[in-house]
Coordinates of C-alpha atoms in Angstrom, one line a residue:
M1 CA 67.5 126.4 78.3
K2 CA 69.9 126.6 76.1
N3 CA 72.6 126.4 78.8
K4 CA 71.2 124.1 80.8
K5 CA 71.7 121.3 77.1
L6 CA 75.4 122.6 77.1
R7 CA 75.6 121.2 80.2
G8 CA 74.0 118.4 80.9
M9 CA 76.5 117.2 77.6
L10 CA 79.5 118.2 79.6
F11 CA 78.4 116.1 81.5
L12 CA 77.9 113.1 79.5
M13 CA 80.4 113.4 78.1
V14 CA 83.0 113.3 81.6
A15 CA 81.4 110.4 82.2
I16 CA 82.5 109.0 79.1
I17 CA 85.5 108.9 80.9
L18 CA 84.5 105.8 82.9
M19 CA 83.4 104.2 80.2
S20 CA 85.6 104.2 77.5
S21 CA 87.7 101.4 77.0
T22 CA 90.7 103.8 76.6
V23 CA 90.9 105.0 79.5
S24 CA 93.1 103.6 81.7
A25 CA 95.8 103.9 84.6
S26 CA 100.1 103.7 83.2
P27 CA 101.8 100.9 85.8
V28 CA 103.9 102.9 89.2
L29 CA 107.3 103.8 88.6
E30 CA 110.2 102.7 90.9
N31 CA 111.3 105.5 92.3
N32 CA 107.8 106.1 93.9
T33 CA 109.0 106.7 97.7
E34 CA 106.3 108.3 99.0
P35 CA 104.3 106.9 102.0
Y36 CA 100.7 105.2 101.6
I37 CA 97.4 105.6 103.3
E38 CA 96.7 101.8 103.9
I39 CA 92.9 101.1 103.4
T40 CA 91.3 98.0 105.5
P41 CA 88.5 96.1 105.8
V42 CA 87.2 98.4 108.9
N43 CA 88.6 101.9 108.2
E44 CA 87.5 101.7 104.1
N45 CA 83.7 102.9 104.5
Y46 CA 85.4 105.9 106.1
Y47 CA 87.2 106.7 103.4
K48 CA 85.4 106.2 100.0
D49 CA 82.2 108.4 102.9
I50 CA 85.6 111.4 102.8
L51 CA 85.8 111.0 98.9
K52 CA 82.3 111.4 98.4
K53 CA 81.9 115.0 101.1
E54 CA 81.2 117.8 99.7
K55 CA 83.5 120.0 98.4
S56 CA 84.6 124.2 98.5
D57 CA 87.4 125.6 97.1
E58 CA 88.9 127.9 99.6
N59 CA 91.0 130.1 98.4
I60 CA 88.0 131.1 96.0
R61 CA 84.8 130.8 98.3
L62 CA 83.3 129.3 96.0
T63 CA 80.9 125.5 96.6
Y64 CA 82.1 123.1 93.2
D65 CA 77.2 123.6 92.1
E66 CA 78.5 127.7 92.6
V67 CA 81.5 127.3 90.4
L68 CA 79.1 125.3 87.3
R69 CA 76.2 128.1 88.4
L70 CA 78.9 130.8 87.0
Y71 CA 80.1 128.4 83.8
E72 CA 76.5 127.9 83.0
E73 CA 76.2 131.7 83.3
Y74 CA 79.3 132.3 81.0
I75 CA 78.3 129.6 77.9
A76 CA 74.4 131.3 78.1
Q77 CA 76.5 134.7 77.9
T78 CA 79.3 133.7 74.8
P79 CA 77.2 133.6 71.9
Q80 CA 80.6 131.6 69.7
L81 CA 80.5 129.0 72.4
Q82 CA 76.7 128.3 71.5
D83 CA 77.6 126.4 68.1
V84 CA 81.1 125.2 68.6
T85 CA 82.6 122.3 68.5
S86 CA 82.5 119.4 71.1
S87 CA 86.6 119.9 70.7
E88 CA 86.5 124.2 71.3
M89 CA 84.6 123.8 73.7
Y90 CA 87.0 121.8 75.9
T91 CA 90.1 123.5 75.8
K92 CA 92.0 125.3 78.2
E93 CA 91.7 128.7 76.1
T94 CA 88.2 128.3 77.0
L95 CA 88.8 127.6 80.5
D96 CA 91.2 130.9 80.8
N97 CA 88.0 132.8 79.6
F98 CA 85.7 131.4 81.9
A99 CA 88.6 132.9 84.0
Q100 CA 88.3 136.4 82.6
Y101 CA 85.0 136.3 82.9
A102 CA 84.8 135.0 86.6
V103 CA 86.8 138.8 86.9
E104 CA 85.2 140.7 85.5
R105 CA 82.1 139.7 86.9
G106 CA 84.1 140.8 89.9
I107 CA 83.9 137.2 91.0
I108 CA 87.6 136.4 92.2
E109 CA 90.3 138.2 92.1
D110 CA 93.2 139.8 89.2
T111 CA 95.6 136.9 91.0
L112 CA 97.2 134.1 88.4
Y113 CA 96.7 132.3 91.6
A114 CA 92.7 132.7 91.9
R115 CA 91.9 132.7 87.6
Q116 CA 94.5 129.2 88.3
S117 CA 91.8 128.1 91.0
I118 CA 88.3 128.9 89.8
T119 CA 89.3 126.6 86.6
V120 CA 90.7 124.5 89.2
T121 CA 88.0 123.5 91.2
F122 CA 85.1 124.2 87.9
L123 CA 87.4 120.3 86.3
R124 CA 86.6 119.2 89.4
A125 CA 83.2 119.5 90.3
Q126 CA 82.7 118.2 86.3
F127 CA 84.9 115.5 87.0
R128 CA 83.3 114.2 90.4
I129 CA 79.8 114.5 88.6
A130 CA 81.2 111.9 86.2
A131 CA 82.9 110.1 88.7
D132 CA 78.8 109.7 90.7
I133 CA 77.9 108.5 87.4
G134 CA 80.7 106.2 87.2
E135 CA 79.5 104.6 90.1
S136 CA 75.7 104.5 89.0
L137 CA 76.6 102.8 86.5
G138 CA 78.3 99.8 88.7
Y139 CA 81.8 101.1 88.0
S140 CA 82.3 101.8 91.5
N141 CA 85.9 101.7 92.6
A142 CA 86.9 103.7 89.2
A143 CA 85.0 106.4 91.0
N144 CA 86.3 106.4 93.6
F145 CA 89.5 106.3 91.9
L146 CA 89.0 109.7 89.5
R147 CA 87.5 110.7 93.4
H148 CA 90.4 110.4 95.5
S149 CA 92.2 112.2 92.1
L150 CA 90.2 115.2 92.8
Q151 CA 92.5 117.0 95.9
D152 CA 96.1 118.8 95.5
N153 CA 97.7 115.7 97.2
P154 CA 96.7 112.9 97.0
T155 CA 98.7 110.4 99.3
N156 CA 99.4 106.5 97.6
V157 CA 96.7 104.5 98.6
S158 CA 97.5 100.8 99.5
F159 CA 94.0 98.3 99.8
A160 CA 94.4 96.1 101.9
V161 CA 93.3 92.6 101.6
G162 CA 90.0 92.1 102.3
T163 CA 88.9 94.6 101.7
V164 CA 86.7 95.4 98.6
E165 CA 89.4 96.3 95.7
S166 CA 91.5 93.0 97.0
D167 CA 88.7 90.7 96.1
W168 CA 87.7 92.8 93.4
I169 CA 90.3 91.8 91.6
K170 CA 90.7 87.9 93.4
D171 CA 87.9 87.8 91.1
S172 CA 89.1 88.6 88.0
V173 CA 90.3 85.8 85.8
E174 CA 93.9 87.6 85.1
Y175 CA 94.3 87.4 89.3
E176 CA 93.4 83.2 88.2
E177 CA 96.3 83.3 86.0
I178 CA 98.4 84.7 88.1
F179 CA 98.0 82.4 90.9
D180 CA 97.3 79.4 88.5
D181 CA 101.2 80.0 86.7
F182 CA 102.6 80.2 90.3
K183 CA 101.2 76.8 91.8
D184 CA 102.4 75.6 88.8
Y185 CA 105.7 77.3 88.4
V186 CA 106.1 74.9 92.4
A187 CA 104.5 71.7 91.9
E188 CA 107.1 68.8 92.8
K189 CA 109.8 71.5 93.0
D190 CA 110.7 71.5 97.0
L191 CA 110.4 75.2 96.8
R192 CA 110.2 76.6 100.6
A193 CA 109.3 79.8 99.5
R194 CA 109.1 82.1 95.9
T195 CA 109.2 85.4 94.6
T196 CA 108.5 86.9 91.7
S197 CA 106.8 89.7 89.5
G198 CA 105.8 91.0 86.1
S199 CA 103.0 92.8 84.4
T200 CA 99.6 92.4 83.1
T201 CA 96.4 93.9 81.2
L202 CA 93.5 93.8 84.0
N203 CA 90.4 94.1 81.7
S204 CA 88.2 91.6 81.8
T205 CA 85.5 93.9 83.8
S206 CA 84.2 97.4 82.9
D207 CA 85.6 98.6 86.1
L208 CA 88.5 96.8 86.8
H209 CA 89.7 98.2 83.1
L210 CA 89.2 102.2 84.1
A211 CA 90.6 101.9 87.5
L212 CA 94.0 99.8 86.7
N213 CA 93.7 98.2 83.4
K214 CA 97.4 97.7 82.9
V215 CA 99.7 97.2 86.1
E216 CA 102.6 95.8 87.8
Y217 CA 103.2 92.6 90.5
I218 CA 105.1 91.1 92.5
A219 CA 103.9 88.0 93.8
S220 CA 105.9 85.7 97.1
G221 CA 104.9 83.7 98.7
T222 CA 105.7 80.4 101.0
K223 CA 105.3 76.6 102.1
S224 CA 104.7 75.9 105.3
S225 CA 105.9 72.2 107.1
S226 CA 102.8 70.6 105.8
D227 CA 102.6 71.7 103.0
V228 CA 100.3 74.7 102.6
W229 CA 101.3 77.9 100.5
T230 CA 100.5 80.8 101.1
L231 CA 100.3 83.7 98.6
T232 CA 100.9 87.0 98.7
I233 CA 100.5 89.5 95.4
T234 CA 100.5 93.1 95.5
F235 CA 99.2 94.8 92.8
K236 CA 101.2 98.4 91.8
D237 CA 99.7 101.1 89.1
T238 CA 99.5 104.9 88.9
Y239 CA 96.5 106.7 88.5
D240 CA 97.1 109.1 85.6
F241 CA 95.8 110.6 81.8
E242 CA 97.1 110.6 78.5
E243 CA 96.7 113.2 75.2
A244 CA 95.4 110.4 72.8
P245 CA 95.9 111.1 68.9
W246 CA 92.7 111.5 66.7
G247 CA 91.0 108.4 65.9
D248 CA 93.3 105.9 68.3
M249 CA 90.1 105.6 70.4
G250 CA 87.7 103.9 69.2
G251 CA 85.8 107.2 67.9
E252 CA 85.9 110.7 68.5
L253 CA 83.7 111.6 71.7
V254 CA 86.2 109.4 73.6
T255 CA 89.2 111.1 72.3
I256 CA 87.6 114.5 73.4
V257 CA 86.5 113.5 76.7
N258 CA 90.1 111.2 77.9
N259 CA 92.6 114.7 76.0
Y260 CA 90.3 117.0 77.6
A261 CA 90.7 114.6 81.6
A262 CA 94.7 115.2 79.9
L263 CA 94.2 118.3 80.1
A264 CA 91.8 118.6 84.0
E265 CA 95.5 116.6 84.4
D266 CA 97.7 119.0 82.5
L267 CA 96.2 121.8 85.0
G268 CA 96.2 120.4 88.3
A269 CA 92.3 118.8 88.3
I270 CA 93.2 116.1 88.9
V271 CA 96.8 114.6 90.1
P272 CA 98.6 110.8 89.8
Y273 CA 98.6 109.2 92.9
D274 CA 100.1 105.6 93.5
I275 CA 98.1 102.5 94.1
N276 CA 99.0 99.1 95.6
I277 CA 96.6 96.1 96.1
K278 CA 97.2 92.9 98.0
V279 CA 95.8 89.8 97.3
R280 CA 96.3 86.4 99.5
D281 CA 95.5 83.7 98.7
T282 CA 96.4 79.3 99.8
F283 CA 96.8 76.6 98.3
T284 CA 98.4 72.5 99.5
E285 CA 101.3 71.4 97.3

């Protein structure tokens, strides 16, 4: 049953992505003009249900489970992979050899397109399981952000005021600091409006750190005739992974998993996209 043991170890390693304090997204590029899909309190449950639906690759006519079982078979019949280190197991060469195995078995056609498709499908199947594990551990937003990246052309996503994601940030220590700074700045300055921007690191909770971490923000507020300020803060981020040097990530295993995610991104299994999250608050001057 060694193949099942390897599969379990793989899923555990991939799940570490959602528990590691070193895997994160990066600030959004200012010149990205692609449209956003807006998630509101009305449609966000539907959006998340769509992300969780079982997937398959129409190009190779295999479900995620079928590709995972084929990979188990490949590992079981490849003696040189039985005792390799983790860093040797999760490489492009191993994935290329798996695609070749699928060709030799007659599972897929011997074309570059089919080879790429089965590789991407395999990687996405693994990371979807990682997302499920992460959600079960309480990292629901990080899990959904990962799920959204596991498609060919993920739309940029904007979360409106009142969504779970908006309230999630609003409850953070970092948000309170930005809010208090804005409030202190406008105090007794006879201002009617103010807009400012900056960057911060959202890491006061594990879910924030894993899903967002380093972000940019724009804070814009206006004051009414009754001296009530309405402040809207838009947090901006790009969801992606970067390969990390050995030793920079607090442990060899964590580095392997992060680099595996970076490889998945290079191969098109994980696709970066931009995230906007709006938070609104009021205060009286």
